Coordinates of C-alpha atoms and ligand atoms in Angstrom, one line a residue:
M296 CA 0.0 0.0 0.0
T297 CA 1.3 3.4 -0.9
I298 CA 0.3 6.8 0.4
I299 CA 0.5 9.3 -2.5
T300 CA 0.8 13.0 -1.8
T301 CA -1.7 15.1 -3.7
A302 CA -3.4 18.5 -3.5
P303 CA -7.0 19.4 -3.6
I304 CA -8.5 19.7 -7.0
D305 CA -11.1 22.5 -7.7
G306 CA -14.5 21.7 -8.9
Q307 CA -15.0 18.2 -7.6
K308 CA -18.6 19.1 -6.6
P309 CA -21.1 16.5 -7.5
G310 CA -24.2 17.8 -9.4
T311 CA -27.7 16.4 -9.8
S312 CA -26.3 12.9 -10.1
G313 CA -22.6 12.3 -9.2
L314 CA -19.4 14.0 -10.4
R315 CA -19.3 14.4 -14.2
K316 CA -16.4 15.8 -16.2
K317 CA -14.8 15.3 -19.6
T318 CA -13.2 11.9 -19.7
R319 CA -9.8 13.5 -20.2
V320 CA -10.2 15.4 -17.0
F321 CA -11.0 12.2 -15.1
M322 CA -7.9 10.6 -16.7
G323 CA -5.7 13.5 -15.6
P324 CA -3.2 13.1 -12.7
H325 CA -4.8 12.3 -9.4
Y326 CA -8.3 13.4 -10.5
L327 CA -10.2 10.1 -10.1
E328 CA -8.0 9.1 -7.2
N329 CA -8.7 12.3 -5.3
F330 CA -12.4 12.0 -5.7
V331 CA -12.5 8.3 -4.7
Q332 CA -10.4 9.0 -1.6
A333 CA -12.8 11.9 -0.8
I334 CA -15.7 9.4 -1.0
F335 CA -14.0 7.0 1.4
N336 CA -13.1 9.8 3.8
G337 CA -16.5 11.4 3.5
I338 CA -18.3 8.3 4.7
G339 CA -16.0 7.7 7.6
G340 CA -13.5 5.5 6.0
A341 CA -13.6 2.2 4.0
E342 CA -12.1 -0.1 6.7
G343 CA -13.9 -3.4 6.9
K344 CA -16.7 -2.2 4.6
T345 CA -18.3 -3.9 1.6
F346 CA -18.8 -2.0 -1.6
V347 CA -20.5 -2.7 -5.0
L348 CA -18.7 -1.5 -8.1
G349 CA -19.6 -1.3 -11.7
G350 CA -20.4 1.0 -14.6
D351 CA -22.1 1.6 -17.9
G352 CA -19.1 0.4 -20.0
R353 CA -18.2 3.8 -21.4
Y354 CA -14.6 4.7 -22.2
F355 CA -12.3 4.5 -19.1
N356 CA -14.9 2.4 -17.2
D357 CA -12.4 -0.6 -17.1
R358 CA -9.3 1.4 -16.1
A359 CA -11.2 3.4 -13.5
A360 CA -12.6 0.2 -11.9
Q361 CA -9.1 -1.2 -11.5
V362 CA -8.0 2.1 -9.8
I363 CA -11.0 2.0 -7.4
L364 CA -10.3 -1.7 -6.5
R365 CA -6.7 -0.9 -5.6
M366 CA -7.8 2.1 -3.6
A367 CA -10.5 0.1 -1.8
A368 CA -7.9 -2.5 -0.9
A369 CA -5.5 0.1 0.3
N370 CA -8.2 1.7 2.4
G371 CA -9.0 -1.6 4.1
A372 CA -12.3 -2.6 2.5
A373 CA -13.3 -6.1 3.3
R374 CA -15.0 -6.9 0.1
V375 CA -15.8 -5.4 -3.3
I376 CA -18.6 -6.9 -5.3
V377 CA -17.9 -6.1 -9.0
G378 CA -20.0 -6.8 -12.1
A379 CA -18.0 -8.9 -14.6
G380 CA -16.2 -6.7 -17.0
A381 CA -16.9 -3.9 -14.5
I382 CA -20.4 -3.6 -15.9
L383 CA -23.5 -2.9 -13.8
S384 CA -26.5 -0.8 -14.7
T385 CA -27.4 1.8 -12.1
P386 CA -30.6 -0.1 -10.9
A387 CA -28.7 -3.4 -10.8
A388 CA -26.0 -1.8 -8.7
S389 CA -28.7 -0.4 -6.4
H390 CA -30.2 -3.8 -6.1
L391 CA -26.9 -5.5 -5.3
I392 CA -26.1 -3.0 -2.6
R393 CA -29.4 -3.7 -0.9
A394 CA -29.5 -7.5 -1.5
R395 CA -25.9 -8.0 -0.2
G396 CA -26.2 -5.5 2.6
A397 CA -23.2 -3.5 1.3
D398 CA -22.1 -0.2 2.8
G399 CA -22.4 1.6 -0.5
G400 CA -21.5 1.4 -4.2
L401 CA -19.5 3.3 -6.8
I402 CA -21.2 3.6 -10.2
L403 CA -19.0 4.6 -13.1
S404 CA -21.3 6.5 -15.4
A405 CA -22.2 9.9 -16.8
S406 CA -25.6 8.4 -17.6
H407 CA -27.1 10.1 -20.7
N408 CA -24.0 12.1 -21.6
P409 CA -22.1 10.8 -24.6
G410 CA -19.1 8.5 -23.9
G411 CA -15.6 8.4 -25.3
E412 CA -12.1 9.8 -24.8
D413 CA -13.3 13.3 -25.8
E414 CA -16.8 13.0 -24.2
D415 CA -17.9 12.5 -20.7
F416 CA -17.2 10.3 -17.7
G417 CA -18.6 10.3 -14.2
V418 CA -18.6 8.7 -10.7
K419 CA -21.7 8.3 -8.6
F420 CA -21.7 7.1 -5.0
N421 CA -24.7 5.3 -3.6
S422 CA -25.3 4.7 0.1
A423 CA -26.2 1.6 2.0
N424 CA -29.9 1.9 1.2
G425 CA -28.9 1.5 -2.5
G426 CA -29.8 5.1 -3.4
P427 CA -27.8 8.1 -4.5
A428 CA -25.9 9.7 -1.6
S429 CA -28.0 12.3 0.2
E430 CA -27.3 16.0 0.0
A431 CA -25.5 15.7 3.4
V432 CA -23.2 12.9 2.3
T433 CA -22.5 14.6 -1.0
E434 CA -21.6 17.8 0.9
A435 CA -19.3 15.8 3.2
I436 CA -17.5 14.2 0.1
Y437 CA -17.2 17.6 -1.5
A438 CA -15.7 19.1 1.7
Q439 CA -13.1 16.2 1.7
T440 CA -12.1 17.1 -1.9
R441 CA -11.3 20.6 -0.7
G442 CA -8.8 19.5 1.9
L443 CA -7.3 16.4 0.5
R444 CA -3.6 15.9 0.9
T445 CA -3.0 12.2 0.4
Y446 CA -4.7 9.1 -1.0
R447 CA -4.0 5.4 -0.5
I448 CA -3.6 3.0 -3.3
S449 CA -2.2 -0.6 -3.5
E450 CA 0.5 -1.5 -6.0
A451 CA -0.9 -4.5 -7.7
Q452 CA -1.6 -6.1 -11.1
D453 CA -5.1 -5.7 -12.6
V454 CA -7.7 -8.0 -11.1
D455 CA -9.2 -10.4 -13.6
L456 CA -12.8 -9.3 -14.0
T457 CA -13.7 -11.5 -16.9
G458 CA -15.7 -14.2 -15.1
A459 CA -17.6 -14.8 -11.9
G460 CA -15.6 -15.8 -8.9
E461 CA -13.6 -14.6 -5.9
R462 CA -10.2 -13.0 -6.2
R463 CA -8.0 -11.3 -3.7
L464 CA -6.3 -8.0 -3.6
G465 CA -4.2 -8.0 -0.4
A466 CA -6.7 -8.7 2.3
T467 CA -9.7 -7.5 0.3
V468 CA -12.0 -10.0 -1.4
V469 CA -12.9 -9.0 -4.9
E470 CA -16.1 -10.9 -5.8
V471 CA -16.9 -10.8 -9.5
V472 CA -20.6 -11.5 -10.2
D473 CA -22.8 -11.8 -13.3
P474 CA -24.1 -8.3 -13.7
V475 CA -27.5 -9.4 -15.0
A476 CA -28.6 -12.5 -13.0
A477 CA -29.6 -11.1 -9.6
Y478 CA -31.4 -8.2 -11.3
A479 CA -33.3 -10.4 -13.7
D480 CA -34.3 -12.6 -10.8
L481 CA -35.6 -9.6 -8.9
M482 CA -37.8 -8.6 -11.9
E483 CA -39.3 -12.1 -11.9
T484 CA -40.5 -11.5 -8.3
I485 CA -42.3 -8.3 -9.3
F486 CA -44.1 -9.0 -12.5
D487 CA -46.4 -11.6 -14.0
F488 CA -43.8 -13.1 -16.4
A489 CA -46.3 -15.8 -17.5
A490 CA -48.8 -13.2 -18.7
I491 CA -46.2 -11.2 -20.5
R492 CA -44.8 -14.4 -22.1
A493 CA -48.3 -15.3 -23.3
M494 CA -48.6 -11.9 -24.9
F495 CA -45.3 -12.4 -26.8
D496 CA -46.3 -16.0 -27.8
A497 CA -49.5 -14.5 -29.3
G498 CA -47.4 -12.4 -31.6
F499 CA -46.9 -9.1 -29.7
A500 CA -43.9 -7.4 -31.2
L501 CA -41.4 -5.2 -29.3
R502 CA -38.4 -3.2 -30.2
F503 CA -36.0 -2.2 -27.4
D504 CA -33.2 0.1 -28.3
A505 CA -30.4 -0.2 -25.8
M506 CA -28.4 2.5 -27.7
N507 CA -25.2 0.5 -27.3
A508 CA -25.2 1.3 -23.6
V509 CA -25.5 -0.9 -20.5
T510 CA -29.1 -2.2 -20.8
G511 CA -28.4 -4.5 -23.8
P512 CA -27.4 -7.6 -21.8
Y513 CA -30.2 -7.0 -19.3
A514 CA -32.8 -6.5 -22.0
R515 CA -31.7 -9.6 -24.0
E516 CA -31.7 -11.8 -21.0
I517 CA -35.1 -10.6 -19.6
L518 CA -37.1 -9.8 -22.8
E519 CA -35.7 -12.3 -25.3
H520 CA -34.6 -15.2 -23.1
R521 CA -36.8 -15.2 -20.1
L522 CA -40.0 -13.7 -21.6
G523 CA -39.8 -15.0 -25.2
A524 CA -39.8 -11.8 -27.2
A525 CA -38.6 -12.6 -30.7
R526 CA -34.8 -12.8 -31.2
G527 CA -33.5 -9.4 -32.4
S528 CA -36.2 -7.5 -30.5
V529 CA -33.4 -5.8 -28.6
V530 CA -31.3 -3.7 -30.9
N531 CA -27.9 -1.9 -30.4
A532 CA -27.5 -4.5 -27.6
V533 CA -23.8 -4.5 -27.1
P534 CA -22.4 -1.9 -24.7
L535 CA -19.6 0.0 -26.5
P536 CA -17.1 2.4 -25.0
D537 CA -18.4 5.3 -27.2
F538 CA -21.9 3.9 -27.4
G539 CA -21.3 3.5 -31.1
G540 CA -21.4 7.3 -31.5
M541 CA -25.0 7.3 -30.2
H542 CA -26.2 9.7 -27.6
P543 CA -27.8 7.4 -25.1
D544 CA -30.5 9.7 -24.0
P545 CA -33.9 8.1 -24.6
N546 CA -35.9 10.9 -26.0
P547 CA -37.5 11.6 -29.4
T548 CA -34.4 13.5 -30.6
W549 CA -31.7 11.0 -29.7
A550 CA -33.8 7.9 -30.3
R551 CA -35.2 9.2 -33.5
D552 CA -34.6 5.9 -35.4
L553 CA -36.8 4.1 -32.9
V554 CA -39.5 6.7 -33.2
A555 CA -39.4 6.4 -37.0
V556 CA -39.8 2.6 -36.8
L557 CA -42.8 2.9 -34.4
N558 CA -44.4 5.6 -36.6
G559 CA -43.9 3.6 -39.8
A560 CA -46.2 1.1 -41.4
G561 CA -45.9 -2.5 -40.1
G562 CA -43.9 -1.5 -37.0
P563 CA -43.9 -3.3 -33.7
D564 CA -46.6 -3.0 -31.0
F565 CA -44.3 -1.4 -28.5
G566 CA -41.1 0.5 -28.5
A567 CA -38.7 1.4 -25.7
A568 CA -35.3 2.9 -25.2
S569 CA -33.0 3.3 -22.3
D570 CA -30.1 5.6 -21.4
G571 CA -26.4 5.0 -20.8
D572 CA -26.6 3.5 -17.3
G573 CA -30.1 1.9 -17.6
D574 CA -32.1 4.0 -15.2
R575 CA -34.2 5.8 -17.8
N576 CA -36.8 4.8 -20.3
M577 CA -38.9 6.1 -23.2
I578 CA -42.1 4.3 -24.0
L579 CA -43.7 4.3 -27.5
G580 CA -46.6 2.7 -29.2
P581 CA -47.5 2.6 -32.9
G582 CA -47.6 6.3 -33.7
V583 CA -47.8 7.1 -30.0
Y584 CA -45.2 8.8 -27.7
V585 CA -45.8 8.6 -24.0
S586 CA -44.6 11.6 -22.2
P587 CA -42.6 10.5 -19.1
S588 CA -45.0 12.5 -16.8
D589 CA -48.0 10.6 -18.3
S590 CA -46.1 7.4 -18.1
L591 CA -45.7 7.8 -14.3
A592 CA -49.5 8.6 -14.0
V593 CA -50.5 5.6 -16.1
L594 CA -48.3 3.3 -14.1
A595 CA -49.7 4.6 -10.8
A596 CA -53.3 4.2 -12.0
N597 CA -52.7 0.7 -13.2
A598 CA -50.1 -0.6 -10.7
H599 CA -52.8 -2.8 -9.0
L600 CA -52.6 -5.0 -12.2
V601 CA -49.0 -5.9 -11.4
P602 CA -48.4 -8.6 -8.7
A603 CA -45.9 -6.7 -6.6
Y604 CA -48.3 -3.7 -6.3
A605 CA -51.6 -5.6 -6.2
G606 CA -52.1 -4.5 -2.6
G607 CA -52.1 -0.9 -3.5
L608 CA -49.6 2.0 -3.4
K609 CA -48.5 3.7 -0.2
G610 CA -48.0 7.0 -2.0
V611 CA -46.3 8.5 -5.0
A612 CA -43.7 11.2 -5.5
R613 CA -42.6 13.2 -8.5
S614 CA -39.9 15.8 -9.1
M615 CA -41.2 19.4 -9.1
P616 CA -40.8 19.9 -12.9
T617 CA -42.7 16.7 -13.6
S618 CA -46.3 17.3 -14.6
A619 CA -49.2 17.1 -12.1
A620 CA -50.8 14.1 -14.0
V621 CA -49.8 11.7 -11.2
D622 CA -51.3 14.1 -8.6
R623 CA -54.7 13.5 -10.1
V624 CA -54.2 9.7 -9.9
A625 CA -53.1 10.0 -6.3
A626 CA -56.1 12.0 -5.4
A627 CA -58.4 9.4 -7.0
L628 CA -56.6 6.6 -5.1
G629 CA -56.7 8.6 -1.9
I630 CA -52.9 8.3 -1.4
E631 CA -50.2 10.9 -0.6
C632 CA -48.4 12.7 -3.4
F633 CA -45.0 14.4 -2.8
E634 CA -43.3 17.0 -4.9
T635 CA -39.5 16.9 -4.6
P636 CA -36.5 18.7 -6.2
T637 CA -34.9 17.2 -9.4
G638 CA -32.7 14.2 -8.8
W639 CA -33.4 10.7 -7.5
K640 CA -31.6 11.4 -4.2
F641 CA -34.6 13.3 -2.9
F642 CA -36.9 10.2 -3.2
G643 CA -34.7 8.0 -0.9
N644 CA -36.1 9.1 2.5
L645 CA -39.7 8.8 1.3
L646 CA -39.0 5.3 0.0
D647 CA -37.1 4.2 3.1
A648 CA -39.8 5.6 5.3
G649 CA -42.5 3.6 3.5
R650 CA -44.3 6.8 2.5
V651 CA -44.2 6.1 -1.3
T652 CA -44.1 3.2 -3.6
L653 CA -43.7 4.8 -7.1
C654 CA -41.6 7.8 -8.0
G655 CA -40.9 9.6 -11.3
E656 CA -39.3 12.4 -13.1
E657 CA -40.2 14.2 -16.4
S658 CA -36.7 13.2 -17.6
F659 CA -37.7 9.7 -18.6
G660 CA -37.1 8.3 -15.1
T661 CA -39.6 6.1 -13.2
G662 CA -39.1 3.6 -10.4
S663 CA -40.5 2.0 -7.3
D664 CA -39.4 0.8 -3.9
H665 CA -37.9 -2.4 -5.4
V666 CA -34.6 -0.5 -5.6
R667 CA -33.5 3.1 -4.7
E668 CA -32.9 4.3 -8.3
K669 CA -35.0 5.0 -11.3
D670 CA -35.1 1.8 -13.4
G671 CA -35.6 1.7 -17.2
I672 CA -36.2 -2.0 -17.6
W673 CA -38.5 -2.1 -14.7
A674 CA -40.6 0.6 -16.4
V675 CA -40.7 -1.3 -19.6
L676 CA -41.9 -4.4 -17.7
M677 CA -44.5 -2.4 -15.9
W678 CA -46.0 -1.3 -19.2
L679 CA -45.8 -4.8 -20.7
N680 CA -47.5 -6.3 -17.6
I681 CA -50.2 -3.7 -17.7
L682 CA -50.8 -4.1 -21.5
A683 CA -50.9 -7.9 -20.9
A684 CA -53.4 -7.6 -18.0
R685 CA -55.6 -5.1 -19.9
G686 CA -55.3 -6.7 -23.3
E687 CA -54.9 -3.3 -24.8
G688 CA -52.2 -1.4 -26.7
V689 CA -50.2 1.7 -25.6
G690 CA -52.5 4.1 -27.5
A691 CA -55.7 2.7 -26.0
V692 CA -54.4 2.8 -22.4
L693 CA -53.2 6.4 -22.8
A694 CA -56.5 7.5 -24.3
A695 CA -58.5 5.8 -21.6
H696 CA -56.3 7.5 -19.0
W697 CA -56.9 11.0 -20.4
A698 CA -60.6 10.3 -20.8
R699 CA -60.7 9.6 -17.1
F700 CA -58.3 12.1 -15.6
G701 CA -57.9 14.7 -18.3
R702 CA -54.6 15.5 -19.9
N703 CA -51.7 17.5 -18.6
Y704 CA -50.2 18.8 -21.8
Y705 CA -46.5 18.9 -21.1
S706 CA -43.2 19.6 -22.8
R707 CA -39.5 20.3 -21.8
H708 CA -37.4 22.6 -24.0
D709 CA -33.6 22.4 -23.6
F710 CA -31.3 25.1 -24.7
E711 CA -27.8 23.7 -24.7
G712 CA -24.3 25.0 -24.9
L713 CA -25.1 28.4 -23.3
D714 CA -22.7 30.8 -21.9
T715 CA -22.9 30.1 -18.1
G716 CA -22.8 33.7 -17.1
A717 CA -25.5 34.7 -19.5
A718 CA -27.8 31.9 -18.4
E719 CA -27.3 32.7 -14.7
A720 CA -27.9 36.4 -15.4
M721 CA -31.2 35.6 -17.1
L722 CA -32.4 33.5 -14.2
A723 CA -31.2 36.2 -11.7
A724 CA -33.2 38.9 -13.6
L725 CA -36.3 36.7 -13.5
R726 CA -35.7 35.7 -9.9
A727 CA -35.7 39.4 -9.0
R728 CA -39.1 39.9 -10.7
L729 CA -40.8 36.9 -9.1
P730 CA -42.3 38.8 -6.2
D731 CA -44.1 41.2 -8.5
L732 CA -45.5 38.6 -10.9
A733 CA -48.5 37.4 -8.9
G734 CA -51.7 38.9 -10.4
A735 CA -50.0 39.9 -13.7
E736 CA -51.2 38.6 -17.0
A737 CA -49.0 36.6 -19.4
G738 CA -50.0 34.6 -22.5
G739 CA -53.7 35.4 -21.9
R740 CA -53.6 33.9 -18.4
R741 CA -53.4 35.4 -14.9
I742 CA -50.4 34.4 -12.7
R743 CA -51.4 33.1 -9.4
A744 CA -48.0 32.8 -7.8
A745 CA -44.3 32.9 -8.7
D746 CA -41.5 31.6 -6.5
E747 CA -38.2 29.7 -6.3
F748 CA -38.9 26.1 -5.3
S749 CA -37.5 25.0 -1.9
Y750 CA -38.1 21.6 -0.4
A751 CA -38.4 20.6 3.2
D752 CA -37.8 16.8 3.4
P753 CA -40.9 15.5 5.3
V754 CA -38.8 12.7 6.8
D755 CA -35.6 14.3 8.1
G756 CA -36.6 18.0 7.8
S757 CA -33.5 18.9 5.7
I758 CA -34.0 21.9 3.4
A759 CA -33.0 22.1 -0.3
S760 CA -33.4 25.6 -1.7
G761 CA -32.8 27.1 -5.1
Q762 CA -34.5 24.2 -6.9
G763 CA -36.0 26.0 -9.9
L764 CA -38.1 29.1 -10.7
R765 CA -41.8 28.6 -11.0
I766 CA -44.5 30.7 -12.5
L767 CA -47.9 29.3 -11.6
F768 CA -51.1 30.4 -13.4
E769 CA -54.6 30.5 -12.0
D770 CA -55.9 27.7 -14.3
G771 CA -53.1 25.3 -13.3
A772 CA -50.8 26.1 -16.2
R773 CA -47.2 26.4 -15.2
I774 CA -43.7 27.5 -16.4
V775 CA -40.6 26.2 -14.7
L776 CA -37.0 27.2 -15.4
R777 CA -33.8 25.7 -14.0
L778 CA -30.2 25.0 -15.1
S779 CA -29.1 21.5 -15.7
G780 CA -26.8 20.0 -13.1
T781 CA -25.4 17.1 -15.2
G782 CA -23.6 18.9 -18.0
T783 CA -19.8 19.1 -18.4
A784 CA -19.4 22.3 -20.6
G785 CA -21.3 25.6 -20.5
A786 CA -24.9 25.7 -19.3
T787 CA -28.1 24.1 -20.3
L788 CA -31.4 25.8 -19.6
R789 CA -34.3 23.5 -19.0
L790 CA -37.7 25.2 -19.6
Y791 CA -40.7 23.1 -18.5
L792 CA -44.2 23.9 -19.8
E793 CA -47.5 22.6 -18.7
R794 CA -51.3 23.2 -18.9
Y795 CA -54.2 21.0 -18.0
E796 CA -57.2 20.1 -20.2
G797 CA -60.1 18.4 -18.5
P798 CA -61.7 15.1 -19.6
G799 CA -64.3 16.8 -21.7
G800 CA -61.8 19.0 -23.5
D801 CA -59.7 18.7 -26.6
L802 CA -57.3 15.8 -25.6
G803 CA -55.7 15.1 -29.0
L804 CA -53.7 18.1 -29.7
D805 CA -50.0 18.3 -30.5
P806 CA -48.4 19.4 -27.2
Q807 CA -46.4 22.1 -28.9
V808 CA -49.7 23.5 -30.3
A809 CA -51.6 23.1 -27.0
L810 CA -48.8 24.8 -25.1
A811 CA -48.0 27.6 -27.7
P812 CA -49.4 30.5 -25.5
I813 CA -47.5 29.2 -22.5
I814 CA -44.3 28.9 -24.5
R815 CA -44.7 32.5 -25.8
A816 CA -45.3 33.7 -22.2
A817 CA -42.2 31.9 -21.0
H818 CA -40.0 33.6 -23.6
E819 CA -41.5 37.0 -22.8
L820 CA -41.2 36.7 -19.1
A821 CA -37.7 35.3 -19.0
G822 CA -36.4 37.3 -22.0
I823 CA -34.7 34.2 -23.4
G824 CA -34.0 35.8 -26.8
A825 CA -32.6 39.0 -25.3
H826 CA -30.4 37.2 -22.7
L827 CA -29.3 34.1 -24.7
G828 CA -29.8 35.1 -28.3
R829 CA -31.8 31.9 -28.8
S830 CA -35.4 31.4 -29.8
T831 CA -35.6 27.7 -30.5
P832 CA -34.5 24.8 -28.2
D833 CA -32.0 22.1 -29.1
V834 CA -34.1 19.3 -27.7
I835 CA -37.8 19.1 -27.2
S836 CA -39.3 16.3 -25.2
Ligands
LIG495 C1 -31.1 15.4 -15.3 C2 -32.6 15.2 -15.2 C3 -33.0 14.7 -13.8 C4 -32.2 13.4 -13.5 C5 -30.7 13.7 -13.7 C6 -29.9 12.4 -13.6 O1 -30.7 16.4 -14.4 O2 -33.3 16.4 -15.5 O3 -34.4 14.6 -13.7 O4 -32.4 13.0 -12.2 O5 -30.5 14.2 -15.1 O6 -30.4 11.4 -14.4 P1 -30.3 17.9 -14.8 O7 -29.8 18.5 -13.6 O8 -29.4 17.8 -16.0 O9 -31.7 18.5 -15.2 V1 -29.3 10.3 -15.0 O10 -30.2 9.1 -15.7 O11 -28.5 11.3 -16.3 O12 -28.2 9.9 -13.8
LIG496 CO1 -29.1 7.5 -16.3

């Protein structure tokens, strides 16, 4: 074991989900090592502890895993459970941490950000409950990065991670496990596999686009092997270091090939895509795109059809920018509905306390209390189980949902690659005006309230402030603005737009048309053109 002298490195502050930087930054001298030592220090040391380790297979995943193993050994860890090939999807890592009673886990991923030597890399730390480290733990890790003077690393050869089995690194046991098996077994305990299999046997066709990211092996095993979907239903199924040049963000822009197949003649009955680390999902039907906010609401309304949730839901939670569609379902079910800041770490306490069963975000993330992460394959299986139980297609289920609950027209507009100073100045100017906006008119509607979202955790009372600017209209329409916390260069503005149409109203509009007055109001109120010189977004979802 060697103690290496280092110095604090600026900017190692985790964002919405872990620390993300350009891959070359992570590969730079001491960068990864400093952050990993800060994690161990920030959680009170690694001595005698058990960790889970794996990643989404992006460039540098394999090298980083070897560094972390040597550091875990040098810091006295008792055991590290690693996915073979250093592969684990984020939900599979969450499950392993919980199932094995580990003290935490390190997930090597920048999720939906592109991978490669000139793209992005990231490290996330999850705690013993399997979920993303809380704000308090994240702060403790960041504080450690600012005072770090040394790190510990063993001098050793690479550990063979090619097949399952136990190896040793000094006194530390390195247990290499099949990355898929335990997760696939968990899915069998939640869903009615027989009903889904019968649907496939009857000719139901699916296309799952793994976007050359981590879900390929999981989707093949579960959908094709265990459930009997036709061979070849899972496409782009091999995780590649650069994701084959794909941008593994499951939305209509980056998964446009899949959208085209579902919109074309003779396409499959169901389409889905996942992101880099397997925690997100996009759901499609023939000619139908399910907005993630609607997906959460539909899953909540139909969860009783799925064996694991047949006894009912304890409650639901959504991130603040997610539409209020699920709120209507919660009201109908008579269960609690929580509104949290963006990022899965804010759901952890509610799940641990047994206050909620389902959670979701507008950014293609849905999950339940089966793990402590959002879970892309789980969401796909939820939909398949519900379709099998109802004997209906995606379009019919969605139409029936709107006919009962009304429709929350919703869209997110992303403006990428912005000058950080200009984006912050724009939000600062709007923030200053918020107190005066109540009562004003915009886009033909009256503003009821305008504020900056702040969250008091109902379980531990911790406060998260500065979580997005909200402009709330009297009729329930809403504009939300915040800056992304997952990018690695410049700033990305996320503009969230919503308005509600009751069950008797016009439910079949294009959301961009339905939201046009709200979009105009948002541009006027925030001065997007004047501040950023931009009128059209880069990505619309
Ligand atoms: C984005 C999403 C957020 C999600 C986060 C991590 O964050 O908006 O809902 O939790 O990514 O997801 P931001 O700060 O860029 O808006 V993952 O799948 O990229 O770890
Ligand atoms: Co992700």
